[in-house]
mmCIF file of N, CA, C and O in Angstrom:
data_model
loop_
_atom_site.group_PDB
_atom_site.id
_atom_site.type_symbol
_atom_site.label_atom_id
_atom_site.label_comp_id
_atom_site.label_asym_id
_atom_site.label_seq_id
_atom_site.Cartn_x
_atom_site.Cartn_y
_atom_site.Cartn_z
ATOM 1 N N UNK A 1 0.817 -1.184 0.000
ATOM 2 C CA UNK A 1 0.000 0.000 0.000
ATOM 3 C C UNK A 1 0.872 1.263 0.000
ATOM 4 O O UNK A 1 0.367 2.212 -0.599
ATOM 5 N N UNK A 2 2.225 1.493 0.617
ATOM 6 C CA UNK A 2 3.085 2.547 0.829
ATOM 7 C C UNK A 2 3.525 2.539 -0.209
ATOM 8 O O UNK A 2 3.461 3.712 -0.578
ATOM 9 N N UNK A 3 4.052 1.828 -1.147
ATOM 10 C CA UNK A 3 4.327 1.677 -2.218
ATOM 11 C C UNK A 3 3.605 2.271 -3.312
ATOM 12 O O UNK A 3 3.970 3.258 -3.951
ATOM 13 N N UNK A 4 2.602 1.632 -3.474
ATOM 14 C CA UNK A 4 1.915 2.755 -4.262
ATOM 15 C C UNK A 4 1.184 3.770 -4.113
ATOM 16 O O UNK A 4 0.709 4.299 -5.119
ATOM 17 N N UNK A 5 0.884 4.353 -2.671
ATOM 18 C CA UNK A 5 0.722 5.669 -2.616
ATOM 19 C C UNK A 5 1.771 6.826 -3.075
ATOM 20 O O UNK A 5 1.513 8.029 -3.033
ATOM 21 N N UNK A 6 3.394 6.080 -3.663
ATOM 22 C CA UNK A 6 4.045 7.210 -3.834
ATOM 23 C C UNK A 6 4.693 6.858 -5.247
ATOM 24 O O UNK A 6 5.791 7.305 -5.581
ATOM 25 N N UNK A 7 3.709 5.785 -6.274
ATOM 26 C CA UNK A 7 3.808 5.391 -7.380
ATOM 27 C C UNK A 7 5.499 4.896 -7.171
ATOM 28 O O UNK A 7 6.512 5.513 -7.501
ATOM 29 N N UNK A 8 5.408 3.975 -6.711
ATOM 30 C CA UNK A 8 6.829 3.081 -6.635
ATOM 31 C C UNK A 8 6.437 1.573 -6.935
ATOM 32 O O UNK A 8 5.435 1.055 -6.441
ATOM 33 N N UNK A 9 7.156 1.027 -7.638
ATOM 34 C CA UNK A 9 7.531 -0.334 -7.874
ATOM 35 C C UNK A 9 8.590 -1.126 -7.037
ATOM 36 O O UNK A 9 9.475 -0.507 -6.445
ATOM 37 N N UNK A 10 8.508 -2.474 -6.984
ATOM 38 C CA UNK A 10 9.258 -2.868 -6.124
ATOM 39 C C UNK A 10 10.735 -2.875 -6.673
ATOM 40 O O UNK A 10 11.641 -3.383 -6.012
ATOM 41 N N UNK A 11 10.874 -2.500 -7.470
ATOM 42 C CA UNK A 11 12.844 -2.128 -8.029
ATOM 43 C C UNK A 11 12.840 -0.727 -7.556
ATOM 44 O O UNK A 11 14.016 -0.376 -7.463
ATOM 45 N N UNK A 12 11.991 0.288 -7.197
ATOM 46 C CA UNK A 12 11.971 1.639 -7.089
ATOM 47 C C UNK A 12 12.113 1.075 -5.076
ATOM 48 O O UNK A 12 12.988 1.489 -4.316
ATOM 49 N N UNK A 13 11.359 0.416 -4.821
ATOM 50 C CA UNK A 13 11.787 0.391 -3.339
ATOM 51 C C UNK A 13 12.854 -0.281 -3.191
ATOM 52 O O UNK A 13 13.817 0.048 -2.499
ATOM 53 N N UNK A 14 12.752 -1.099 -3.730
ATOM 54 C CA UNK A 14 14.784 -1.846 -3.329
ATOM 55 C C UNK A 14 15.430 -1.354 -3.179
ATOM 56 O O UNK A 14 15.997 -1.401 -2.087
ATOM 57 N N UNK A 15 15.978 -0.191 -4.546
ATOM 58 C CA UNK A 15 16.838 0.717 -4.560
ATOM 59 C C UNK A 15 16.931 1.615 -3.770
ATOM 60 O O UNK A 15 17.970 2.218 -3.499
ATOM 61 N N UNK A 16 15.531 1.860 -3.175
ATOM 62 C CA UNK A 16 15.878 3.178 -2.183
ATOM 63 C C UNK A 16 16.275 2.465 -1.180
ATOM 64 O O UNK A 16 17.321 2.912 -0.709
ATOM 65 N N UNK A 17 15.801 1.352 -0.544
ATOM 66 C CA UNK A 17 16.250 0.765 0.609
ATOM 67 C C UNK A 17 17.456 0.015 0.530
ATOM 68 O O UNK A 17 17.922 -0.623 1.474
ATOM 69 N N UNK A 18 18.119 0.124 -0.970
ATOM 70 C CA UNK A 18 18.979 -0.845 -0.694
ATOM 71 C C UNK A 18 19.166 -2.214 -0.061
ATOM 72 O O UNK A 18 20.065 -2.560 0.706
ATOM 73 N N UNK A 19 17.999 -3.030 -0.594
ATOM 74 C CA UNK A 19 17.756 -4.269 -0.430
ATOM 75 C C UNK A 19 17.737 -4.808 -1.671
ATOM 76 O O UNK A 19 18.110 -4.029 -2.549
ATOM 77 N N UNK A 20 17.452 -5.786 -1.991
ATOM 78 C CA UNK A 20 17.500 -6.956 -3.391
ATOM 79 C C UNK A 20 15.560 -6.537 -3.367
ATOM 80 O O UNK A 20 14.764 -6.217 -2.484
ATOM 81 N N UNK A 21 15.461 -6.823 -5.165
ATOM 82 C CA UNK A 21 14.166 -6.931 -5.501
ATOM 83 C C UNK A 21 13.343 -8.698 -4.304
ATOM 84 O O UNK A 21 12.401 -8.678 -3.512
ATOM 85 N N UNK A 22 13.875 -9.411 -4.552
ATOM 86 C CA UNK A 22 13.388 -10.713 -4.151
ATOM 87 C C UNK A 22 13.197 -10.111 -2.118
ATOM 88 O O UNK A 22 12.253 -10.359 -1.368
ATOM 89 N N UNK A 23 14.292 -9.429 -1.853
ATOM 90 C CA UNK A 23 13.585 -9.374 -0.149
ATOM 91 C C UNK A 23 12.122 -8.521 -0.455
ATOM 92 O O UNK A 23 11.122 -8.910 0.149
ATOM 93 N N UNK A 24 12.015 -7.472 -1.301
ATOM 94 C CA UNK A 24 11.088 -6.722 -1.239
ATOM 95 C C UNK A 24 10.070 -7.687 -1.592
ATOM 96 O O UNK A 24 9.146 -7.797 -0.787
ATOM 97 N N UNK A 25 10.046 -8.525 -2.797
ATOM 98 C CA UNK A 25 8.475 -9.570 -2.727
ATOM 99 C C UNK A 25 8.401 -10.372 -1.575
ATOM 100 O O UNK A 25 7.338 -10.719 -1.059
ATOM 101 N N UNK A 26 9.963 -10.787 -1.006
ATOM 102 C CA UNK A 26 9.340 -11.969 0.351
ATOM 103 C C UNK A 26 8.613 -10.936 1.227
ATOM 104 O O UNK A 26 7.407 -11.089 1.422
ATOM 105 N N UNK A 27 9.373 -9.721 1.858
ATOM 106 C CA UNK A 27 8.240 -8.686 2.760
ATOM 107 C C UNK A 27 6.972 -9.000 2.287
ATOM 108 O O UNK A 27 6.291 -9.742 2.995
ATOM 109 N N UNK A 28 6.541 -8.620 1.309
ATOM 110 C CA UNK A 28 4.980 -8.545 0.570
ATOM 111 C C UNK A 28 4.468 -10.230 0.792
ATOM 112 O O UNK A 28 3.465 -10.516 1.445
ATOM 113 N N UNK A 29 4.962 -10.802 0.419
ATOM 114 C CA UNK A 29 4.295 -11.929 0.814
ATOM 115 C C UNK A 29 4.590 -12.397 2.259
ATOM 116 O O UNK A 29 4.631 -13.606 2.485
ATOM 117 N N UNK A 30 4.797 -11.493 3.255
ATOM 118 C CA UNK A 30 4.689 -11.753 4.898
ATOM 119 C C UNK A 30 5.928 -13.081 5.452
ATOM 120 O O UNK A 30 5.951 -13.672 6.532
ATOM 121 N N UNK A 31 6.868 -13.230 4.249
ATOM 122 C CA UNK A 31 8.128 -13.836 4.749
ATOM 123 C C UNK A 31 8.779 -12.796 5.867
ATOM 124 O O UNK A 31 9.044 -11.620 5.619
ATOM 125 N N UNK A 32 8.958 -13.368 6.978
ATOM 126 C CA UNK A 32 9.868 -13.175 8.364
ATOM 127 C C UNK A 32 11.417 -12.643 7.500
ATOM 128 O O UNK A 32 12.204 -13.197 6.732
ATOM 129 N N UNK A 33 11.290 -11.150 8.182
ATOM 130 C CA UNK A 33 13.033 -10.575 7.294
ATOM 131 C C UNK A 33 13.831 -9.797 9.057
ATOM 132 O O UNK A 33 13.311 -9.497 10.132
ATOM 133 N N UNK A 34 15.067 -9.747 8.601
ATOM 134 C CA UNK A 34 15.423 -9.014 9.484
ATOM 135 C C UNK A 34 15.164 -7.815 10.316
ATOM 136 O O UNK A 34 15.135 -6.903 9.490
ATOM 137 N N UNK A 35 14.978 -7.348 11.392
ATOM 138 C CA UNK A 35 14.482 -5.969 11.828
ATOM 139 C C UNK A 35 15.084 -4.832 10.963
ATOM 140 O O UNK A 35 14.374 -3.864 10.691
ATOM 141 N N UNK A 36 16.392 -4.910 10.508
ATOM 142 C CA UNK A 36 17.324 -3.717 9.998
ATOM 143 C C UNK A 36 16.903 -3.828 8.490
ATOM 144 O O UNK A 36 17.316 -2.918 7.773
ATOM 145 N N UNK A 37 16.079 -4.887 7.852
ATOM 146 C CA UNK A 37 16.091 -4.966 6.592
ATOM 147 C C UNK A 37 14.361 -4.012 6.740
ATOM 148 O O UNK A 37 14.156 -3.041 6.012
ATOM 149 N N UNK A 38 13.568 -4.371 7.499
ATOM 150 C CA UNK A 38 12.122 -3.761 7.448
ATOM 151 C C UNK A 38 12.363 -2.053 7.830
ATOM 152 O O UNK A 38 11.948 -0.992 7.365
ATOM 153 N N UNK A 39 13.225 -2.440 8.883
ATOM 154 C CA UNK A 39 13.296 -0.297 9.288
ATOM 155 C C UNK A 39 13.806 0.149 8.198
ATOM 156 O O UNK A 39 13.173 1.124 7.795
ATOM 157 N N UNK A 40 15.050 -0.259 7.257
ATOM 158 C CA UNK A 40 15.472 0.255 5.799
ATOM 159 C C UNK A 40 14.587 0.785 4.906
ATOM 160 O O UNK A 40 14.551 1.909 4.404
ATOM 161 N N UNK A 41 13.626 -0.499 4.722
ATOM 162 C CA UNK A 41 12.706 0.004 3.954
ATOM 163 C C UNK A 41 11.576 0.605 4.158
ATOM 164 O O UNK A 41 10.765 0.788 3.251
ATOM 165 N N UNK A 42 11.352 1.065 5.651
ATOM 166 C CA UNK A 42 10.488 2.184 6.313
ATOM 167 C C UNK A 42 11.223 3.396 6.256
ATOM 168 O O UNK A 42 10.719 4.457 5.887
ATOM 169 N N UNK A 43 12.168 3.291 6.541
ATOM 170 C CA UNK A 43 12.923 4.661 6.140
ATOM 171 C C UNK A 43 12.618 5.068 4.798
ATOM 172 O O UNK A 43 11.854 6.012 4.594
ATOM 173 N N UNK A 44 13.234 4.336 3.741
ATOM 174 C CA UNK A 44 12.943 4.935 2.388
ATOM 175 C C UNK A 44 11.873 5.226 1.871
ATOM 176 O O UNK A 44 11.945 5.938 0.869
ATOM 177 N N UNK A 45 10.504 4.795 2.348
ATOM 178 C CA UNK A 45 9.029 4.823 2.160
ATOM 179 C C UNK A 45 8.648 6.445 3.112
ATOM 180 O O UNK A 45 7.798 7.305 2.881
ATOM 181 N N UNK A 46 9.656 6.347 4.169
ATOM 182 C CA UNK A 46 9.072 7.928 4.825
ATOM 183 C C UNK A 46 9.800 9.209 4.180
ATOM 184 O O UNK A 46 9.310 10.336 4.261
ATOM 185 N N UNK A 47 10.845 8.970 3.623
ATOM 186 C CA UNK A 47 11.868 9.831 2.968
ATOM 187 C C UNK A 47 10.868 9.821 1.884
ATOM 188 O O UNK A 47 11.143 10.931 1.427
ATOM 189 N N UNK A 48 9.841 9.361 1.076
ATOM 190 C CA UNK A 48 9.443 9.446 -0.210
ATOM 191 C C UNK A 48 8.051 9.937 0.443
ATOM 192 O O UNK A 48 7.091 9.982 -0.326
ATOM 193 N N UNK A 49 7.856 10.296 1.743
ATOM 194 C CA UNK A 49 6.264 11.089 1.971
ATOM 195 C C UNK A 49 5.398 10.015 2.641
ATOM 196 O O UNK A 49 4.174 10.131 2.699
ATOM 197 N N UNK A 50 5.963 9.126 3.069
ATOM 198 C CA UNK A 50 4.820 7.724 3.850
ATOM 199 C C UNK A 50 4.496 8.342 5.310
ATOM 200 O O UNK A 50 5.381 9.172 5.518
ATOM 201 N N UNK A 51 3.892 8.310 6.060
ATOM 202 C CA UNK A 51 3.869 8.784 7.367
ATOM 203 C C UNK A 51 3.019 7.154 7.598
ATOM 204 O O UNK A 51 1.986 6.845 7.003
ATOM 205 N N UNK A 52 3.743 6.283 8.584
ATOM 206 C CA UNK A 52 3.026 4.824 8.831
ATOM 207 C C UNK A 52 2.475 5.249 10.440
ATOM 208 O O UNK A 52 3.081 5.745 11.389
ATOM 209 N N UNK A 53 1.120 4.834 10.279
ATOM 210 C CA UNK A 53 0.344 5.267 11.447
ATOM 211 C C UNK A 53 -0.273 3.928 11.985
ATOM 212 O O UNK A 53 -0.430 2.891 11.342
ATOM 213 N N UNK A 54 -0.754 4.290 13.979
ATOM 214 C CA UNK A 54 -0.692 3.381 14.217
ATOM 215 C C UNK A 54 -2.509 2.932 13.755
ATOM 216 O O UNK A 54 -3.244 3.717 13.155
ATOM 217 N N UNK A 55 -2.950 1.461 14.224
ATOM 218 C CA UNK A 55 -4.099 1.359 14.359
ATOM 219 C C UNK A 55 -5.363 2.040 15.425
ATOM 220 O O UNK A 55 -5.452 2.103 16.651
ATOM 221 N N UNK A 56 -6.032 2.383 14.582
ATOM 222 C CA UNK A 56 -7.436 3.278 15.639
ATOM 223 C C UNK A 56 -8.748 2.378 15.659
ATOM 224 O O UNK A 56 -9.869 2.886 15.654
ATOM 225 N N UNK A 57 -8.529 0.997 15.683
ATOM 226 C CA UNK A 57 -9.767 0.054 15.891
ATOM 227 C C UNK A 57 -9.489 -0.387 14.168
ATOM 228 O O UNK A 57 -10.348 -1.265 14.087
ATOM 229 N N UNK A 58 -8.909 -0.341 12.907
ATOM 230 C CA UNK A 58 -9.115 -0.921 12.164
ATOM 231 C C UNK A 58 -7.784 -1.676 11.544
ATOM 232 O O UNK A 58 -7.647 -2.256 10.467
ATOM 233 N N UNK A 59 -6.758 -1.427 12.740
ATOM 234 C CA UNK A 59 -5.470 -1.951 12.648
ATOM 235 C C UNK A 59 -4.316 -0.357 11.596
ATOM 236 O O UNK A 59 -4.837 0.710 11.273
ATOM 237 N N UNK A 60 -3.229 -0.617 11.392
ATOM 238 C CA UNK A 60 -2.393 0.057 11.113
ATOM 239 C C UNK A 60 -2.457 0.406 9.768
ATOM 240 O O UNK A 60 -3.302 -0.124 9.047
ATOM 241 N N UNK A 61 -1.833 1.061 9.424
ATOM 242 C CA UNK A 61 -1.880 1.827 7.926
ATOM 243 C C UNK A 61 -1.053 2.881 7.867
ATOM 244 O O UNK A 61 -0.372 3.252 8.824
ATOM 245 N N UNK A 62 -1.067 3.604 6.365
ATOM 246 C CA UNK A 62 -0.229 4.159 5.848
ATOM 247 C C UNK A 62 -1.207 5.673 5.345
ATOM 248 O O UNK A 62 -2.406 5.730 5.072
ATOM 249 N N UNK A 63 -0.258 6.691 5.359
ATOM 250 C CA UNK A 63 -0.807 7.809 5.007
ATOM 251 C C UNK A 63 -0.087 8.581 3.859
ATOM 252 O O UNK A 63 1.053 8.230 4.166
ATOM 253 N N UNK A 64 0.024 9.072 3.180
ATOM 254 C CA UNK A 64 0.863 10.589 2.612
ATOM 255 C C UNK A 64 0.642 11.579 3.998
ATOM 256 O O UNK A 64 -0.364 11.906 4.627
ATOM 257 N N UNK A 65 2.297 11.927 4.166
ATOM 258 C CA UNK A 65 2.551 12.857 4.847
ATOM 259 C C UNK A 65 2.691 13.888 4.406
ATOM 260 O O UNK A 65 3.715 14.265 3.836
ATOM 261 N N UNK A 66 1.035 14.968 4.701
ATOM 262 C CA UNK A 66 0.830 16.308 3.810
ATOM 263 C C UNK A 66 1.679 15.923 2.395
ATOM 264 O O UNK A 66 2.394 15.014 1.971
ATOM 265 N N UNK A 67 0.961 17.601 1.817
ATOM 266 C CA UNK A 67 0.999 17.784 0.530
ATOM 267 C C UNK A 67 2.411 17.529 0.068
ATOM 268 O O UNK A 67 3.391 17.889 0.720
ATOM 269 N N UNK A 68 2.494 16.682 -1.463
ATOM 270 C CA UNK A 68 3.455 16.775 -2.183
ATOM 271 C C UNK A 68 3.951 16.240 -3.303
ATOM 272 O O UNK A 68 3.377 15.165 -3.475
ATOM 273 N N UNK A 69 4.860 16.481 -4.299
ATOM 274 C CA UNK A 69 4.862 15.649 -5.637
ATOM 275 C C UNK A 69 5.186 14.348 -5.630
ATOM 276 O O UNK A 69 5.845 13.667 -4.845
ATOM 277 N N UNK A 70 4.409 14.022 -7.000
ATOM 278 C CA UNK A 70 4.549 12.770 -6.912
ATOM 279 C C UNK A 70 6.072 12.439 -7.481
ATOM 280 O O UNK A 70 6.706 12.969 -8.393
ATOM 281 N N UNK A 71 6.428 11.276 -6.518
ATOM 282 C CA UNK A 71 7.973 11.176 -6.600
ATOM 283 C C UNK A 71 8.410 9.443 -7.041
ATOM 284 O O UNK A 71 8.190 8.437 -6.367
ATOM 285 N N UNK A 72 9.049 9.536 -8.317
ATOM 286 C CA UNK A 72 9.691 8.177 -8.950
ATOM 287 C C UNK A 72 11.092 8.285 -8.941
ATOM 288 O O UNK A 72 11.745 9.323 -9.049
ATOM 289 N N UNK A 73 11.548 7.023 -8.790
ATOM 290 C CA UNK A 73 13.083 6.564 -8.819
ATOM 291 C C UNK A 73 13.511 6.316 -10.258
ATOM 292 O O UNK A 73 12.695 5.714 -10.957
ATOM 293 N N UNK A 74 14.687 6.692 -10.819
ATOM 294 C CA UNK A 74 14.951 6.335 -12.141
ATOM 295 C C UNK A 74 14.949 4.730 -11.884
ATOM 296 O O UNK A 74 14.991 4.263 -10.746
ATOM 297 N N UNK A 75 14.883 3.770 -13.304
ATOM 298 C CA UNK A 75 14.735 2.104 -13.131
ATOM 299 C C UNK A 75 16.283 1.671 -13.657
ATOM 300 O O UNK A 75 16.615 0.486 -13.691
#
């Protein structure tokens, strides 16, 4: 969902997180990854405008943090 609120692909998040394309599909498919490999790629998702919020009765989610352009990684 963070992902494409900021029109990113999973080679556009790798790269920012500097992880391999294949960790970014195991994340997505709820494969168990390292703590330093998930905060990486929370970092690079908040650096691109993600603000990850907690749950208010419908569990956790993702926002755009205020206004701003839409932002792509060269491929």
């Amino acid at each position: 969902m963070a992902r494409a609120a900021v029109g990113w692909g999973v080679r556009d998040l790798a790269a920012a997180a500097k992880v391999s394309i294949d960790t970014v599909a195991r994340f997505e498919r709820g494969d168990e990854l390292k703590e330093r490999t998930i905060e990486a790629m929370q970092r690079a998702l908040e650096a691109a405008g993600i603000e990850f919020i907690d749950g208010n009765g419908g569990g956790p989610g993702v926002r755009l943090a205020g206004p701003r352009k839409r932002q792509t990684r060269n491929k």
